[in-house]
C-alpha positions as protocol buffer text, in pm:
chain_id: "A"
residue {
  index: 1
  type: UNK
  ca { x: -2638 y: 30 z: 592 }
}
residue {
  index: 2
  type: UNK
  ca { x: -2521 y: -315 z: 693 }
}
residue {
  index: 3
  type: UNK
  ca { x: -2150 y: -335 z: 770 }
}
residue {
  index: 4
  type: UNK
  ca { x: -2012 y: -687 z: 760 }
}
residue {
  index: 5
  type: UNK
  ca { x: -1743 y: -747 z: 1022 }
}
residue {
  index: 6
  type: UNK
  ca { x: -1620 y: -1099 z: 1064 }
}
residue {
  index: 7
  type: UNK
  ca { x: -1363 y: -1374 z: 1031 }
}
residue {
  index: 8
  type: UNK
  ca { x: -1262 y: -1653 z: 795 }
}
residue {
  index: 9
  type: UNK
  ca { x: -1318 y: -2017 z: 889 }
}
residue {
  index: 10
  type: UNK
  ca { x: -964 y: -2077 z: 770 }
}
residue {
  index: 11
  type: UNK
  ca { x: -790 y: -2415 z: 776 }
}
residue {
  index: 12
  type: UNK
  ca { x: -1121 y: -2599 z: 809 }
}
residue {
  index: 13
  type: UNK
  ca { x: -1245 y: -2718 z: 470 }
}
residue {
  index: 14
  type: UNK
  ca { x: -914 y: -2634 z: 303 }
}
residue {
  index: 15
  type: UNK
  ca { x: -591 y: -2654 z: 501 }
}
residue {
  index: 16
  type: UNK
  ca { x: -311 y: -2399 z: 468 }
}
residue {
  index: 17
  type: UNK
  ca { x: 33 y: -2494 z: 595 }
}
residue {
  index: 18
  type: UNK
  ca { x: 105 y: -2167 z: 778 }
}
residue {
  index: 19
  type: UNK
  ca { x: -191 y: -2229 z: 1009 }
}
residue {
  index: 20
  type: UNK
  ca { x: -91 y: -2436 z: 1310 }
}
residue {
  index: 21
  type: UNK
  ca { x: -287 y: -2759 z: 1257 }
}
residue {
  index: 22
  type: UNK
  ca { x: -127 y: -2840 z: 923 }
}
residue {
  index: 23
  type: UNK
  ca { x: 214 y: -2681 z: 983 }
}
residue {
  index: 24
  type: UNK
  ca { x: 375 y: -3021 z: 939 }
}
residue {
  index: 25
  type: UNK
  ca { x: 663 y: -2937 z: 709 }
}
residue {
  index: 26
  type: UNK
  ca { x: 727 y: -3089 z: 370 }
}
residue {
  index: 27
  type: UNK
  ca { x: 622 y: -3415 z: 215 }
}
residue {
  index: 28
  type: UNK
  ca { x: 861 y: -3592 z: -20 }
}
residue {
  index: 29
  type: UNK
  ca { x: 677 y: -3416 z: -301 }
}
residue {
  index: 30
  type: UNK
  ca { x: 693 y: -3068 z: -150 }
}
residue {
  index: 31
  type: UNK
  ca { x: 518 y: -2837 z: 94 }
}
residue {
  index: 32
  type: UNK
  ca { x: 174 y: -2924 z: 233 }
}
residue {
  index: 33
  type: UNK
  ca { x: -134 y: -2868 z: 18 }
}
residue {
  index: 34
  type: UNK
  ca { x: -483 y: -3017 z: 39 }
}
residue {
  index: 35
  type: UNK
  ca { x: -424 y: -3243 z: -261 }
}
residue {
  index: 36
  type: UNK
  ca { x: -74 y: -3340 z: -149 }
}
residue {
  index: 37
  type: UNK
  ca { x: -201 y: -3430 z: 197 }
}
residue {
  index: 38
  type: UNK
  ca { x: -472 y: -3649 z: 45 }
}
residue {
  index: 39
  type: UNK
  ca { x: -218 y: -3815 z: -185 }
}
residue {
  index: 40
  type: UNK
  ca { x: 7 y: -3887 z: 114 }
}
residue {
  index: 41
  type: UNK
  ca { x: -277 y: -4057 z: 300 }
}
residue {
  index: 42
  type: UNK
  ca { x: -361 y: -4266 z: -6 }
}
residue {
  index: 43
  type: UNK
  ca { x: 3 y: -4370 z: -36 }
}
residue {
  index: 44
  type: UNK
  ca { x: 14 y: -4482 z: 327 }
}
residue {
  index: 45
  type: UNK
  ca { x: -9 y: -4865 z: 333 }
}
residue {
  index: 46
  type: UNK
  ca { x: -162 y: -4851 z: 682 }
}
residue {
  index: 47
  type: UNK
  ca { x: -469 y: -4661 z: 560 }
}
residue {
  index: 48
  type: UNK
  ca { x: -751 y: -4786 z: 342 }
}
residue {
  index: 49
  type: UNK
  ca { x: -1013 y: -4564 z: 174 }
}
residue {
  index: 50
  type: UNK
  ca { x: -1249 y: -4601 z: 470 }
}
residue {
  index: 51
  type: UNK
  ca { x: -974 y: -4493 z: 713 }
}
residue {
  index: 52
  type: UNK
  ca { x: -896 y: -4188 z: 502 }
}
residue {
  index: 53
  type: UNK
  ca { x: -1262 y: -4090 z: 488 }
}
residue {
  index: 54
  type: UNK
  ca { x: -1295 y: -4131 z: 865 }
}
residue {
  index: 55
  type: UNK
  ca { x: -981 y: -3926 z: 933 }
}
residue {
  index: 56
  type: UNK
  ca { x: -1105 y: -3642 z: 712 }
}
residue {
  index: 57
  type: UNK
  ca { x: -1446 y: -3654 z: 879 }
}
residue {
  index: 58
  type: UNK
  ca { x: -1292 y: -3652 z: 1227 }
}
residue {
  index: 59
  type: UNK
  ca { x: -1086 y: -3346 z: 1143 }
}
residue {
  index: 60
  type: UNK
  ca { x: -1371 y: -3151 z: 984 }
}
residue {
  index: 61
  type: UNK
  ca { x: -1623 y: -3242 z: 1255 }
}
residue {
  index: 62
  type: UNK
  ca { x: -1381 y: -3138 z: 1530 }
}
residue {
  index: 63
  type: UNK
  ca { x: -1202 y: -2829 z: 1396 }
}
residue {
  index: 64
  type: UNK
  ca { x: -1509 y: -2603 z: 1374 }
}
residue {
  index: 65
  type: UNK
  ca { x: -1800 y: -2673 z: 1613 }
}
residue {
  index: 66
  type: UNK
  ca { x: -2121 y: -2505 z: 1725 }
}
residue {
  index: 67
  type: UNK
  ca { x: -1930 y: -2329 z: 2002 }
}
residue {
  index: 68
  type: UNK
  ca { x: -1719 y: -2138 z: 1749 }
}
residue {
  index: 69
  type: UNK
  ca { x: -2025 y: -1964 z: 1608 }
}
residue {
  index: 70
  type: UNK
  ca { x: -2140 y: -1870 z: 1957 }
}
residue {
  index: 71
  type: UNK
  ca { x: -1796 y: -1723 z: 2030 }
}
residue {
  index: 72
  type: UNK
  ca { x: -1785 y: -1531 z: 1701 }
}
residue {
  index: 73
  type: UNK
  ca { x: -2127 y: -1382 z: 1773 }
}
residue {
  index: 74
  type: UNK
  ca { x: -2036 y: -1301 z: 2135 }
}
residue {
  index: 75
  type: UNK
  ca { x: -1738 y: -1096 z: 2012 }
}
residue {
  index: 76
  type: UNK
  ca { x: -1976 y: -862 z: 1831 }
}
residue {
  index: 77
  type: UNK
  ca { x: -1899 y: -992 z: 1483 }
}
residue {
  index: 78
  type: UNK
  ca { x: -2175 y: -1058 z: 1233 }
}
residue {
  index: 79
  type: UNK
  ca { x: -2019 y: -1256 z: 950 }
}
residue {
  index: 80
  type: UNK
  ca { x: -1806 y: -1558 z: 863 }
}
residue {
  index: 81
  type: UNK
  ca { x: -1631 y: -1623 z: 534 }
}
residue {
  index: 82
  type: UNK
  ca { x: -1646 y: -1994 z: 457 }
}
residue {
  index: 83
  type: UNK
  ca { x: -1337 y: -2108 z: 264 }
}
residue {
  index: 84
  type: UNK
  ca { x: -1382 y: -2425 z: 58 }
}
residue {
  index: 85
  type: UNK
  ca { x: -1248 y: -2581 z: -260 }
}
residue {
  index: 86
  type: UNK
  ca { x: -1408 y: -2771 z: -545 }
}
residue {
  index: 87
  type: UNK
  ca { x: -1302 y: -3090 z: -363 }
}
residue {
  index: 88
  type: UNK
  ca { x: -1535 y: -2999 z: -74 }
}
residue {
  index: 89
  type: UNK
  ca { x: -1835 y: -3040 z: -302 }
}
residue {
  index: 90
  type: UNK
  ca { x: -1718 y: -3275 z: -577 }
}
residue {
  index: 91
  type: UNK
  ca { x: -1511 y: -3587 z: -629 }
}
residue {
  index: 92
  type: UNK
  ca { x: -1322 y: -3385 z: -887 }
}
residue {
  index: 93
  type: UNK
  ca { x: -1596 y: -3408 z: -1149 }
}
residue {
  index: 94
  type: UNK
  ca { x: -1949 y: -3458 z: -1019 }
}
residue {
  index: 95
  type: UNK
  ca { x: -2117 y: -3354 z: -694 }
}
residue {
  index: 96
  type: UNK
  ca { x: -2067 y: -3584 z: -396 }
}
residue {
  index: 97
  type: UNK
  ca { x: -2379 y: -3739 z: -244 }
}
residue {
  index: 98
  type: UNK
  ca { x: -2329 y: -3526 z: 67 }
}
residue {
  index: 99
  type: UNK
  ca { x: -2183 y: -3230 z: -125 }
}
residue {
  index: 100
  type: UNK
  ca { x: -2360 y: -2953 z: 66 }
}
residue {
  index: 101
  type: UNK
  ca { x: -2372 y: -3115 z: 409 }
}
residue {
  index: 102
  type: UNK
  ca { x: -2107 y: -2892 z: 567 }
}
residue {
  index: 103
  type: UNK
  ca { x: -2202 y: -2571 z: 386 }
}
residue {
  index: 104
  type: UNK
  ca { x: -2566 y: -2626 z: 486 }
}
residue {
  index: 105
  type: UNK
  ca { x: -2451 y: -2684 z: 844 }
}
residue {
  index: 106
  type: UNK
  ca { x: -2241 y: -2369 z: 861 }
}
residue {
  index: 107
  type: UNK
  ca { x: -2519 y: -2157 z: 710 }
}
residue {
  index: 108
  type: UNK
  ca { x: -2761 y: -2305 z: 964 }
}
residue {
  index: 109
  type: UNK
  ca { x: -2521 y: -2227 z: 1250 }
}
residue {
  index: 110
  type: UNK
  ca { x: -2485 y: -1872 z: 1123 }
}
residue {
  index: 111
  type: UNK
  ca { x: -2862 y: -1830 z: 1117 }
}
residue {
  index: 112
  type: UNK
  ca { x: -2890 y: -1957 z: 1475 }
}
residue {
  index: 113
  type: UNK
  ca { x: -2627 y: -1710 z: 1596 }
}
residue {
  index: 114
  type: UNK
  ca { x: -2721 y: -1396 z: 1408 }
}
residue {
  index: 115
  type: UNK
  ca { x: -2436 y: -1422 z: 1159 }
}
residue {
  index: 116
  type: UNK
  ca { x: -2413 y: -1390 z: 783 }
}
residue {
  index: 117
  type: UNK
  ca { x: -2209 y: -1628 z: 565 }
}
residue {
  index: 118
  type: UNK
  ca { x: -1991 y: -1542 z: 267 }
}
residue {
  index: 119
  type: UNK
  ca { x: -1934 y: -1851 z: 51 }
}
residue {
  index: 120
  type: UNK
  ca { x: -1578 y: -1836 z: -79 }
}
residue {
  index: 121
  type: UNK
  ca { x: -1444 y: -2068 z: -350 }
}
residue {
  index: 122
  type: UNK
  ca { x: -1086 y: -2081 z: -223 }
}
residue {
  index: 123
  type: UNK
  ca { x: -973 y: -2330 z: -485 }
}
residue {
  index: 124
  type: UNK
  ca { x: -1122 y: -2398 z: -828 }
}
residue {
  index: 125
  type: UNK
  ca { x: -1031 y: -2705 z: -1031 }
}
residue {
  index: 126
  type: UNK
  ca { x: -698 y: -2637 z: -1199 }
}
residue {
  index: 127
  type: UNK
  ca { x: -613 y: -2360 z: -946 }
}
residue {
  index: 128
  type: UNK
  ca { x: -672 y: -1992 z: -1011 }
}
residue {
  index: 129
  type: UNK
  ca { x: -336 y: -1891 z: -864 }
}
residue {
  index: 130
  type: UNK
  ca { x: -100 y: -2191 z: -829 }
}
residue {
  index: 131
  type: UNK
  ca { x: -78 y: -2110 z: -457 }
}
residue {
  index: 132
  type: UNK
  ca { x: -96 y: -2369 z: -181 }
}
residue {
  index: 133
  type: UNK
  ca { x: -414 y: -2216 z: -36 }
}
residue {
  index: 134
  type: UNK
  ca { x: -603 y: -2310 z: -354 }
}
residue {
  index: 135
  type: UNK
  ca { x: -553 y: -2672 z: -249 }
}
residue {
  index: 136
  type: UNK
  ca { x: -289 y: -2737 z: -515 }
}
residue {
  index: 137
  type: UNK
  ca { x: 28 y: -2556 z: -621 }
}
residue {
  index: 138
  type: UNK
  ca { x: 104 y: -2797 z: -906 }
}
residue {
  index: 139
  type: UNK
  ca { x: -61 y: -2603 z: -1189 }
}
residue {
  index: 140
  type: UNK
  ca { x: -201 y: -2269 z: -1295 }
}
residue {
  index: 141
  type: UNK
  ca { x: -466 y: -2428 z: -1510 }
}
residue {
  index: 142
  type: UNK
  ca { x: -801 y: -2261 z: -1451 }
}
residue {
  index: 143
  type: UNK
  ca { x: -797 y: -1967 z: -1692 }
}
residue {
  index: 144
  type: UNK
  ca { x: -609 y: -2144 z: -1976 }
}
residue {
  index: 145
  type: UNK
  ca { x: -819 y: -2463 z: -1956 }
}
residue {
  index: 146
  type: UNK
  ca { x: -1170 y: -2463 z: -2107 }
}
residue {
  index: 147
  type: UNK
  ca { x: -1270 y: -2780 z: -1921 }
}
residue {
  index: 148
  type: UNK
  ca { x: -1170 y: -2638 z: -1582 }
}
residue {
  index: 149
  type: UNK
  ca { x: -1347 y: -2309 z: -1657 }
}
residue {
  index: 150
  type: UNK
  ca { x: -1663 y: -2498 z: -1752 }
}
residue {
  index: 151
  type: UNK
  ca { x: -1640 y: -2704 z: -1432 }
}
residue {
  index: 152
  type: UNK
  ca { x: -1615 y: -2387 z: -1221 }
}
residue {
  index: 153
  type: UNK
  ca { x: -1910 y: -2224 z: -1399 }
}
residue {
  index: 154
  type: UNK
  ca { x: -2115 y: -2541 z: -1343 }
}
residue {
  index: 155
  type: UNK
  ca { x: -2015 y: -2554 z: -975 }
}
residue {
  index: 156
  type: UNK
  ca { x: -2119 y: -2193 z: -911 }
}
residue {
  index: 157
  type: UNK
  ca { x: -2452 y: -2264 z: -1081 }
}
residue {
  index: 158
  type: UNK
  ca { x: -2508 y: -2550 z: -836 }
}
residue {
  index: 159
  type: UNK
  ca { x: -2415 y: -2329 z: -539 }
}
residue {
  index: 160
  type: UNK
  ca { x: -2642 y: -2049 z: -658 }
}
residue {
  index: 161
  type: UNK
  ca { x: -2932 y: -2292 z: -706 }
}
residue {
  index: 162
  type: UNK
  ca { x: -2882 y: -2418 z: -353 }
}
residue {
  index: 163
  type: UNK
  ca { x: -2872 y: -2083 z: -174 }
}
residue {
  index: 164
  type: UNK
  ca { x: -3062 y: -1842 z: -397 }
}
residue {
  index: 165
  type: UNK
  ca { x: -3347 y: -1807 z: -144 }
}
residue {
  index: 166
  type: UNK
  ca { x: -3130 y: -1818 z: 168 }
}
residue {
  index: 167
  type: UNK
  ca { x: -3108 y: -1480 z: 341 }
}
residue {
  index: 168
  type: UNK
  ca { x: -2831 y: -1592 z: 579 }
}
residue {
  index: 169
  type: UNK
  ca { x: -2590 y: -1606 z: 284 }
}
residue {
  index: 170
  type: UNK
  ca { x: -2460 y: -1253 z: 233 }
}
residue {
  index: 171
  type: UNK
  ca { x: -2249 y: -1306 z: -78 }
}
residue {
  index: 172
  type: UNK
  ca { x: -2083 y: -1539 z: -322 }
}
residue {
  index: 173
  type: UNK
  ca { x: -1704 y: -1483 z: -335 }
}
residue {
  index: 174
  type: UNK
  ca { x: -1627 y: -1627 z: -676 }
}
residue {
  index: 175
  type: UNK
  ca { x: -1251 y: -1693 z: -660 }
}
residue {
  index: 176
  type: UNK
  ca { x: -1003 y: -1639 z: -380 }
}
residue {
  index: 177
  type: UNK
  ca { x: -695 y: -1437 z: -483 }
}
residue {
  index: 178
  type: UNK
  ca { x: -686 y: -1515 z: -855 }
}
residue {
  index: 179
  type: UNK
  ca { x: -345 y: -1447 z: -1006 }
}
residue {
  index: 180
  type: UNK
  ca { x: -58 y: -1603 z: -1192 }
}
residue {
  index: 181
  type: UNK
  ca { x: 205 y: -1723 z: -950 }
}
residue {
  index: 182
  type: UNK
  ca { x: 435 y: -1583 z: -850 }
}
residue {
  index: 183
  type: UNK
  ca { x: 298 y: -1233 z: -799 }
}
residue {
  index: 184
  type: UNK
  ca { x: 149 y: -1162 z: -1139 }
}
residue {
  index: 185
  type: UNK
  ca { x: -212 y: -1079 z: -1204 }
}
residue {
  index: 186
  type: UNK
  ca { x: -444 y: -1241 z: -1451 }
}
residue {
  index: 187
  type: UNK
  ca { x: -580 y: -927 z: -1617 }
}
residue {
  index: 188
  type: UNK
  ca { x: -833 y: -956 z: -1899 }
}
residue {
  index: 189
  type: UNK
  ca { x: -854 y: -1337 z: -1883 }
}
residue {
  index: 190
  type: UNK
  ca { x: -953 y: -1312 z: -1518 }
}
residue {
  index: 191
  type: UNK
  ca { x: -1223 y: -1050 z: -1566 }
}
residue {
  index: 192
  type: UNK
  ca { x: -1365 y: -1207 z: -1881 }
}
residue {
  index: 193
  type: UNK
  ca { x: -1402 y: -1528 z: -1680 }
}
residue {
  index: 194
  type: UNK
  ca { x: -1559 y: -1337 z: -1392 }
}
residue {
  index: 195
  type: UNK
  ca { x: -1815 y: -1215 z: -1644 }
}
residue {
  index: 196
  type: UNK
  ca { x: -1896 y: -1575 z: -1741 }
}
residue {
  index: 197
  type: UNK
  ca { x: -1932 y: -1669 z: -1374 }
}
residue {
  index: 198
  type: UNK
  ca { x: -2142 y: -1360 z: -1302 }
}
residue {
  index: 199
  type: UNK
  ca { x: -2387 y: -1437 z: -1582 }
}
residue {
  index: 200
  type: UNK
  ca { x: -2412 y: -1805 z: -1486 }
}
residue {
  index: 201
  type: UNK
  ca { x: -2486 y: -1716 z: -1123 }
}
residue {
  index: 202
  type: UNK
  ca { x: -2735 y: -1447 z: -1222 }
}
residue {
  index: 203
  type: UNK
  ca { x: -2930 y: -1697 z: -1431 }
}
residue {
  index: 204
  type: UNK
  ca { x: -2986 y: -1894 z: -1111 }
}
residue {
  index: 205
  type: UNK
  ca { x: -2986 y: -1616 z: -849 }
}
residue {
  index: 206
  type: UNK
  ca { x: -3064 y: -1253 z: -918 }
}
residue {
  index: 207
  type: UNK
  ca { x: -3047 y: -1136 z: -557 }
}
residue {
  index: 208
  type: UNK
  ca { x: -2724 y: -1222 z: -379 }
}
residue {
  index: 209
  type: UNK
  ca { x: -2422 y: -995 z: -375 }
}
residue {
  index: 210
  type: UNK
  ca { x: -2135 y: -1125 z: -588 }
}
residue {
  index: 211
  type: UNK
  ca { x: -1781 y: -1056 z: -470 }
}
residue {
  index: 212
  type: UNK
  ca { x: -1489 y: -1037 z: -711 }
}
residue {
  index: 213
  type: UNK
  ca { x: -1128 y: -1019 z: -610 }
}
residue {
  index: 214
  type: UNK
  ca { x: -884 y: -803 z: -806 }
}
residue {
  index: 215
  type: UNK
  ca { x: -661 y: -952 z: -544 }
}
residue {
  index: 216
  type: UNK
  ca { x: -446 y: -663 z: -421 }
}
residue {
  index: 217
  type: UNK
  ca { x: -490 y: -312 z: -563 }
}
residue {
  index: 218
  type: UNK
  ca { x: -777 y: -121 z: -727 }
}
residue {
  index: 219
  type: UNK
  ca { x: -544 y: -59 z: -1022 }
}
residue {
  index: 220
  type: UNK
  ca { x: -564 y: -431 z: -1102 }
}
residue {
  index: 221
  type: UNK
  ca { x: -939 y: -411 z: -1156 }
}
residue {
  index: 222
  type: UNK
  ca { x: -1178 y: -288 z: -1422 }
}
residue {
  index: 223
  type: UNK
  ca { x: -1493 y: -84 z: -1388 }
}
residue {
  index: 224
  type: UNK
  ca { x: -1805 y: -299 z: -1330 }
}
residue {
  index: 225
  type: UNK
  ca { x: -1969 y: -77 z: -1595 }
}
residue {
  index: 226
  type: UNK
  ca { x: -1746 y: -238 z: -1859 }
}
residue {
  index: 227
  type: UNK
  ca { x: -1936 y: -566 z: -1818 }
}
residue {
  index: 228
  type: UNK
  ca { x: -2270 y: -428 z: -1700 }
}
residue {
  index: 229
  type: UNK
  ca { x: -2240 y: -592 z: -1359 }
}
residue {
  index: 230
  type: UNK
  ca { x: -2490 y: -503 z: -1087 }
}
residue {
  index: 231
  type: UNK
  ca { x: -2485 y: -580 z: -714 }
}
residue {
  index: 232
  type: UNK
  ca { x: -2115 y: -666 z: -708 }
}
residue {
  index: 233
  type: UNK
  ca { x: -1837 y: -580 z: -465 }
}
residue {
  index: 234
  type: UNK
  ca { x: -1464 y: -580 z: -521 }
}
residue {
  index: 235
  type: UNK
  ca { x: -1264 y: -751 z: -248 }
}
residue {
  index: 236
  type: UNK
  ca { x: -908 y: -634 z: -181 }
}
residue {
  index: 237
  type: UNK
  ca { x: -691 y: -844 z: 47 }
}
residue {
  index: 238
  type: UNK
  ca { x: -502 y: -574 z: 230 }
}
residue {
  index: 239
  type: UNK
  ca { x: -210 y: -743 z: 404 }
}
residue {
  index: 240
  type: UNK
  ca { x: -101 y: -445 z: 605 }
}
residue {
  index: 241
  type: UNK
  ca { x: 269 y: -520 z: 643 }
}
residue {
  index: 242
  type: UNK
  ca { x: 382 y: -164 z: 568 }
}
residue {
  index: 243
  type: UNK
  ca { x: 476 y: 79 z: 850 }
}
residue {
  index: 244
  type: UNK
  ca { x: 146 y: 263 z: 825 }
}
residue {
  index: 245
  type: UNK
  ca { x: -183 y: 233 z: 1008 }
}
residue {
  index: 246
  type: UNK
  ca { x: -481 y: 34 z: 887 }
}
residue {
  index: 247
  type: UNK
  ca { x: -671 y: 362 z: 869 }
}
residue {
  index: 248
  type: UNK
  ca { x: -411 y: 504 z: 629 }
}
residue {
  index: 249
  type: UNK
  ca { x: -428 y: 189 z: 417 }
}
residue {
  index: 250
  type: UNK
  ca { x: -807 y: 215 z: 391 }
}
residue {
  index: 251
  type: UNK
  ca { x: -785 y: 585 z: 302 }
}
residue {
  index: 252
  type: UNK
  ca { x: -537 y: 502 z: 23 }
}
residue {
  index: 253
  type: UNK
  ca { x: -756 y: 222 z: -114 }
}
residue {
  index: 254
  type: UNK
  ca { x: -1066 y: 438 z: -102 }
}
residue {
  index: 255
  type: UNK
  ca { x: -886 y: 716 z: -291 }
}
residue {
  index: 256
  type: UNK
  ca { x: -765 y: 473 z: -560 }
}
residue {
  index: 257
  type: UNK
  ca { x: -1111 y: 321 z: -593 }
}
residue {
  index: 258
  type: UNK
  ca { x: -1265 y: 664 z: -641 }
}
residue {
  index: 259
  type: UNK
  ca { x: -994 y: 761 z: -889 }
}
residue {
  index: 260
  type: UNK
  ca { x: -1073 y: 451 z: -1096 }
}
residue {
  index: 261
  type: UNK
  ca { x: -1441 y: 541 z: -1092 }
}
residue {
  index: 262
  type: UNK
  ca { x: -1567 y: 215 z: -940 }
}
């Protein structure tokens, strides 16, 4: 049995304001998000498009380097979860010319250092949760919007085509923390869309593990048997803020998962 133990490459390809590098307070339009930060640079009269591109490149090339993978491996970990948004790969609509440059690089670095990679779509077009870590908190417009759903299905097809034969990639994590903000879950709409994503990916790649996030509790999920899914894993983001041990949390989650028959 392979047990994946690792870390996120957080704040790299998508910035989150509570992580130190982008903890820069509010813009005139609100708290920091990836799209708001880009809009602020575009509104800056001292920056042209070339400057903006160079600043983004400088940040991305500097924040995560080859040494990070060596350190992760030296700590006895075997996996990294690579957080990215649709803007990493596309200009909003079509693939960028260098769309997969950074994902290819990180997968290559993982291979060199004995690590697996989980590819995590942290932000789909329209936002699956209206949270800042999706890159935009302006709208909850993935599940209700047919065009955004189609874009996300297309994007996962492209990812699956790219990595279907790559054994360094451990899994495709379809959507990070999908929910209606604040603190409501997306229910049937979410899982019906997962089924569309699952079938699109499986048409391109029949081998890789597919991860689906209920987001918090097993009671928010459905049995994979309902949709006929195979080789899937549910991902629960257990933010252990309660006065109990991590071991107790895991015991509770395991019991709930067994009770639900997953």
